[in-house]
Amino acid sequence: MEKELNILWMIPKWTLPATDGARVATDRLLKNSVRAGAKVDCLFVHPEGEAYNIEELKAAWKIGTVSRVTRSYPSKKLPRLINFLKNFLCSPLTPLTISSFSGSRVRSEVKKELEGKSYDILVLDALHLAACFYDGKNFNWPSEVKRVVLREHNFEQELWYKAAIEESFLPFKLLLKFQAHLVRKFENKCLEEVSAIAAISQEDLEEIKTIAPKTELTLAPLGLDFNNPLSREVVIEGRFLFVGKLDWPPNKDGLKWFLDNVWEEVVRANPSYELQVVGSGNGTWLEAYRGMKGLLIQGFIDDIDDAYAPAEFTLIPMRYGSGTRIKVIETYAKGRPIITTKMGIQGADLDDSKVLLAETREEWVELLNGLRSLKTIDSDFQANRQRIAEKFDEVEVGVTFYSWLKQLL
């Protein structure tokens, strides 16, 4: 009988319930790797005060031990800014995005959790976790593991450079550019020094190849269940859905741009249209738009199906980012078509000619105003759904990923 791999899976935030894209990606890949035969223990390095339920997690994932190390990352904006300022003053050359993982206490506690144990593979489920083994100059990977694998959710440096470009206030612009430089230095060094990397999108994989050509690479896309699309019997004509983490900068940027430039003009011409906004994260910035005609700001909901079920379309007005958009794959899995930018479908391997695409304000307005005249929406959607179901089926993704891990030893 083939030996099971003994894996330690490190995760940066408590995963269940899976309320955002990163959590969904972790949940599906880990769970289906276990189904494929992996023997997994988990070590969470999650924010202080974050709710957790170890028994629920072990039952859902069928895993072994679950350990926890907490890091300082306040949930409220002002305490978080104060915490960032303290970290910046203490370690100005450490990227702020990884600072809560790189403190001496966190590194010491992670090291203690690994003592006396032995694993074939250490999976770092996000770049930030590499900071737990970084002394400011070098990565000191634990001797208790044979191989270190980075599960790269996003090409982080790209997000920071784009944020710097978009910022108009010069002091913030310079700060973001400086942080982008630090993130690039940290990320590039990590990509070169881990044993292997599993990228979530083909676009990210190609970028990583140019930085770390000697590092073992594979594509491990987001996997979902395509077997149970939602019924269309309760769809409300003219109901649009935006779903995503509301304080993630690419989501916030895209939705804010759409509300500022597109929605009011469209809803004037189509008074029955409604846009429902759903997602976790801090969405207080949306209060400025409350009362806008046809806009339904709901925020976090317990069952995402309650939002998808009545939606005729989902909207993805994303203008920058990396990785694969969970909401693209999820929308197709739920059985709903999308209206999006090209950036919004990056990594999904869709046939662009069969997607409702818009980039500029004029294109968005024209497309939304003319939806009823389009004759091939359903057939195009079904063709693309079948196409991506073959690539993003969660069981197959788990089997392929686990087979790749075994080849690393």
mmCIF file with all atom_site columns, N, CA and C in Angstrom, residues 74-106:
data_model
loop_
_atom_site.group_PDB
_atom_site.id
_atom_site.type_symbol
_atom_site.label_atom_id
_atom_site.label_alt_id
_atom_site.label_comp_id
_atom_site.label_asym_id
_atom_site.label_entity_id
_atom_site.label_seq_id
_atom_site.pdbx_PDB_ins_code
_atom_site.Cartn_x
_atom_site.Cartn_y
_atom_site.Cartn_z
_atom_site.occupancy
_atom_site.B_iso_or_equiv
_atom_site.pdbx_formal_charge
_atom_site.auth_seq_id
_atom_site.auth_comp_id
_atom_site.auth_asym_id
_atom_site.auth_atom_id
_atom_site.pdbx_PDB_model_num
ATOM 1  N N  . PRO A 1 74  ? -5.476  43.797 14.978 1.00 0.00 ? 74  PRO A N  1
ATOM 2  C CA . PRO A 1 74  ? -6.776  44.296 15.435 1.00 0.00 ? 74  PRO A CA 1
ATOM 3  C C  . PRO A 1 74  ? -7.809  44.339 14.314 1.00 0.00 ? 74  PRO A C  1
ATOM 4  N N  . SER A 1 75  ? -9.042  44.040 14.649 1.00 0.00 ? 75  SER A N  1
ATOM 5  C CA . SER A 1 75  ? -10.111 44.032 13.648 1.00 0.00 ? 75  SER A CA 1
ATOM 6  C C  . SER A 1 75  ? -10.610 45.438 13.318 1.00 0.00 ? 75  SER A C  1
ATOM 7  N N  . LYS A 1 76  ? -10.485 46.381 14.273 1.00 0.00 ? 76  LYS A N  1
ATOM 8  C CA . LYS A 1 76  ? -10.965 47.740 14.045 1.00 0.00 ? 76  LYS A CA 1
ATOM 9  C C  . LYS A 1 76  ? -9.866  48.597 13.417 1.00 0.00 ? 76  LYS A C  1
ATOM 10 N N  . LYS A 1 77  ? -10.303 49.573 12.610 1.00 0.00 ? 77  LYS A N  1
ATOM 11 C CA . LYS A 1 77  ? -9.378  50.320 11.769 1.00 0.00 ? 77  LYS A CA 1
ATOM 12 C C  . LYS A 1 77  ? -8.339  51.113 12.558 1.00 0.00 ? 77  LYS A C  1
ATOM 13 N N  . LEU A 1 78  ? -8.767  51.899 13.551 1.00 0.00 ? 78  LEU A N  1
ATOM 14 C CA . LEU A 1 78  ? -7.822  52.748 14.280 1.00 0.00 ? 78  LEU A CA 1
ATOM 15 C C  . LEU A 1 78  ? -6.778  51.927 15.040 1.00 0.00 ? 78  LEU A C  1
ATOM 16 N N  . PRO A 1 79  ? -7.185  50.914 15.851 1.00 0.00 ? 79  PRO A N  1
ATOM 17 C CA . PRO A 1 79  ? -6.175  50.085 16.516 1.00 0.00 ? 79  PRO A CA 1
ATOM 18 C C  . PRO A 1 79  ? -5.239  49.395 15.525 1.00 0.00 ? 79  PRO A C  1
ATOM 19 N N  . ARG A 1 80  ? -5.776  49.020 14.347 1.00 0.00 ? 80  ARG A N  1
ATOM 20 C CA . ARG A 1 80  ? -4.928  48.360 13.353 1.00 0.00 ? 80  ARG A CA 1
ATOM 21 C C  . ARG A 1 80  ? -3.889  49.333 12.815 1.00 0.00 ? 80  ARG A C  1
ATOM 22 N N  . LEU A 1 81  ? -4.305  50.596 12.567 1.00 0.00 ? 81  LEU A N  1
ATOM 23 C CA . LEU A 1 81  ? -3.357  51.598 12.086 1.00 0.00 ? 81  LEU A CA 1
ATOM 24 C C  . LEU A 1 81  ? -2.274  51.883 13.119 1.00 0.00 ? 81  LEU A C  1
ATOM 25 N N  . ILE A 1 82  ? -2.677  51.935 14.387 1.00 0.00 ? 82  ILE A N  1
ATOM 26 C CA . ILE A 1 82  ? -1.698  52.140 15.466 1.00 0.00 ? 82  ILE A CA 1
ATOM 27 C C  . ILE A 1 82  ? -0.720  50.976 15.516 1.00 0.00 ? 82  ILE A C  1
ATOM 28 N N  . ASN A 1 83  ? -1.252  49.765 15.345 1.00 0.00 ? 83  ASN A N  1
ATOM 29 C CA . ASN A 1 83  ? -0.408  48.569 15.352 1.00 0.00 ? 83  ASN A CA 1
ATOM 30 C C  . ASN A 1 83  ? 0.572   48.585 14.179 1.00 0.00 ? 83  ASN A C  1
ATOM 31 N N  . PHE A 1 84  ? 0.091   49.003 12.994 1.00 0.00 ? 84  PHE A N  1
ATOM 32 C CA . PHE A 1 84  ? 0.970   49.107 11.831 1.00 0.00 ? 84  PHE A CA 1
ATOM 33 C C  . PHE A 1 84  ? 2.071   50.142 12.077 1.00 0.00 ? 84  PHE A C  1
ATOM 34 N N  . LEU A 1 85  ? 1.696   51.284 12.686 1.00 0.00 ? 85  LEU A N  1
ATOM 35 C CA . LEU A 1 85  ? 2.666   52.334 12.958 1.00 0.00 ? 85  LEU A CA 1
ATOM 36 C C  . LEU A 1 85  ? 3.746   51.830 13.908 1.00 0.00 ? 85  LEU A C  1
ATOM 37 N N  . LYS A 1 86  ? 3.323   51.097 14.951 1.00 0.00 ? 86  LYS A N  1
ATOM 38 C CA . LYS A 1 86  ? 4.290   50.539 15.900 1.00 0.00 ? 86  LYS A CA 1
ATOM 39 C C  . LYS A 1 86  ? 5.246   49.579 15.192 1.00 0.00 ? 86  LYS A C  1
ATOM 40 N N  . ASN A 1 87  ? 4.681   48.715 14.341 1.00 0.00 ? 87  ASN A N  1
ATOM 41 C CA . ASN A 1 87  ? 5.515   47.754 13.614 1.00 0.00 ? 87  ASN A CA 1
ATOM 42 C C  . ASN A 1 87  ? 6.478   48.458 12.668 1.00 0.00 ? 87  ASN A C  1
ATOM 43 N N  . PHE A 1 88  ? 5.988   49.532 12.031 1.00 0.00 ? 88  PHE A N  1
ATOM 44 C CA . PHE A 1 88  ? 6.838   50.273 11.094 1.00 0.00 ? 88  PHE A CA 1
ATOM 45 C C  . PHE A 1 88  ? 8.003   50.943 11.824 1.00 0.00 ? 88  PHE A C  1
ATOM 46 N N  . LEU A 1 89  ? 7.723   51.516 12.990 1.00 0.00 ? 89  LEU A N  1
ATOM 47 C CA . LEU A 1 89  ? 8.781   52.183 13.752 1.00 0.00 ? 89  LEU A CA 1
ATOM 48 C C  . LEU A 1 89  ? 9.810   51.186 14.275 1.00 0.00 ? 89  LEU A C  1
ATOM 49 N N  . CYS A 1 90  ? 9.326   50.000 14.664 1.00 0.00 ? 90  CYS A N  1
ATOM 50 C CA . CYS A 1 90  ? 10.234  48.975 15.202 1.00 0.00 ? 90  CYS A CA 1
ATOM 51 C C  . CYS A 1 90  ? 11.028  48.271 14.099 1.00 0.00 ? 90  CYS A C  1
ATOM 52 N N  . SER A 1 91  ? 10.357  48.024 12.951 1.00 0.00 ? 91  SER A N  1
ATOM 53 C CA . SER A 1 91  ? 11.009  47.296 11.853 1.00 0.00 ? 91  SER A CA 1
ATOM 54 C C  . SER A 1 91  ? 10.636  47.950 10.528 1.00 0.00 ? 91  SER A C  1
ATOM 55 N N  . PRO A 1 92  ? 11.241  49.096 10.206 1.00 0.00 ? 92  PRO A N  1
ATOM 56 C CA . PRO A 1 92  ? 10.838  49.855 9.013  1.00 0.00 ? 92  PRO A CA 1
ATOM 57 C C  . PRO A 1 92  ? 11.075  49.133 7.697  1.00 0.00 ? 92  PRO A C  1
ATOM 58 N N  . LEU A 1 93  ? 11.950  48.123 7.689  1.00 0.00 ? 93  LEU A N  1
ATOM 59 C CA . LEU A 1 93  ? 12.237  47.404 6.448  1.00 0.00 ? 93  LEU A CA 1
ATOM 60 C C  . LEU A 1 93  ? 11.447  46.100 6.321  1.00 0.00 ? 93  LEU A C  1
ATOM 61 N N  . THR A 1 94  ? 10.525  45.870 7.251  1.00 0.00 ? 94  THR A N  1
ATOM 62 C CA . THR A 1 94  ? 9.639   44.720 7.168  1.00 0.00 ? 94  THR A CA 1
ATOM 63 C C  . THR A 1 94  ? 8.318   45.155 6.539  1.00 0.00 ? 94  THR A C  1
ATOM 64 N N  . PRO A 1 95  ? 7.871   44.498 5.467  1.00 0.00 ? 95  PRO A N  1
ATOM 65 C CA . PRO A 1 95  ? 6.587   44.888 4.859  1.00 0.00 ? 95  PRO A CA 1
ATOM 66 C C  . PRO A 1 95  ? 5.460   44.836 5.882  1.00 0.00 ? 95  PRO A C  1
ATOM 67 N N  . LEU A 1 96  ? 4.636   45.857 5.902  1.00 0.00 ? 96  LEU A N  1
ATOM 68 C CA . LEU A 1 96  ? 3.548   45.902 6.877  1.00 0.00 ? 96  LEU A CA 1
ATOM 69 C C  . LEU A 1 96  ? 2.602   44.729 6.734  1.00 0.00 ? 96  LEU A C  1
ATOM 70 N N  . THR A 1 97  ? 2.404   44.254 5.521  1.00 0.00 ? 97  THR A N  1
ATOM 71 C CA . THR A 1 97  ? 1.461   43.167 5.291  1.00 0.00 ? 97  THR A CA 1
ATOM 72 C C  . THR A 1 97  ? 1.883   41.852 5.946  1.00 0.00 ? 97  THR A C  1
ATOM 73 N N  . ILE A 1 98  ? 3.183   41.703 6.242  1.00 0.00 ? 98  ILE A N  1
ATOM 74 C CA . ILE A 1 98  ? 3.647   40.471 6.894  1.00 0.00 ? 98  ILE A CA 1
ATOM 75 C C  . ILE A 1 98  ? 4.069   40.702 8.337  1.00 0.00 ? 98  ILE A C  1
ATOM 76 N N  . SER A 1 99  ? 3.973   41.951 8.821  1.00 0.00 ? 99  SER A N  1
ATOM 77 C CA . SER A 1 99  ? 4.552   42.289 10.125 1.00 0.00 ? 99  SER A CA 1
ATOM 78 C C  . SER A 1 99  ? 3.928   41.506 11.279 1.00 0.00 ? 99  SER A C  1
ATOM 79 N N  . SER A 1 100 ? 2.646   41.167 11.192 1.00 0.00 ? 100 SER A N  1
ATOM 80 C CA . SER A 1 100 ? 2.010   40.443 12.297 1.00 0.00 ? 100 SER A CA 1
ATOM 81 C C  . SER A 1 100 ? 2.474   38.993 12.369 1.00 0.00 ? 100 SER A C  1
ATOM 82 N N  . PHE A 1 101 ? 3.122   38.507 11.311 1.00 0.00 ? 101 PHE A N  1
ATOM 83 C CA . PHE A 1 101 ? 3.625   37.125 11.286 1.00 0.00 ? 101 PHE A CA 1
ATOM 84 C C  . PHE A 1 101 ? 5.106   37.037 11.649 1.00 0.00 ? 101 PHE A C  1
ATOM 85 N N  . SER A 1 102 ? 5.807   38.170 11.612 1.00 0.00 ? 102 SER A N  1
ATOM 86 C CA . SER A 1 102 ? 7.269   38.123 11.691 1.00 0.00 ? 102 SER A CA 1
ATOM 87 C C  . SER A 1 102 ? 7.832   38.505 13.051 1.00 0.00 ? 102 SER A C  1
ATOM 88 N N  . GLY A 1 103 ? 6.966   38.863 14.007 1.00 0.00 ? 103 GLY A N  1
ATOM 89 C CA . GLY A 1 103 ? 7.454   39.234 15.333 1.00 0.00 ? 103 GLY A CA 1
ATOM 90 C C  . GLY A 1 103 ? 8.125   38.068 16.044 1.00 0.00 ? 103 GLY A C  1
ATOM 91 N N  . SER A 1 104 ? 8.995   38.380 16.964 1.00 0.00 ? 104 SER A N  1
ATOM 92 C CA . SER A 1 104 ? 9.773   37.342 17.641 1.00 0.00 ? 104 SER A CA 1
ATOM 93 C C  . SER A 1 104 ? 8.887   36.374 18.420 1.00 0.00 ? 104 SER A C  1
ATOM 94 N N  . ARG A 1 105 ? 7.806   36.889 19.017 1.00 0.00 ? 105 ARG A N  1
ATOM 95 C CA . ARG A 1 105 ? 6.922   35.988 19.776 1.00 0.00 ? 105 ARG A CA 1
ATOM 96 C C  . ARG A 1 105 ? 6.266   34.963 18.862 1.00 0.00 ? 105 ARG A C  1
ATOM 97 N N  . VAL A 1 106 ? 5.724   35.423 17.738 1.00 0.00 ? 106 VAL A N  1
ATOM 98 C CA . VAL A 1 106 ? 5.056   34.515 16.804 1.00 0.00 ? 106 VAL A CA 1
ATOM 99 C C  . VAL A 1 106 ? 6.044   33.497 16.261 1.00 0.00 ? 106 VAL A C  1
#
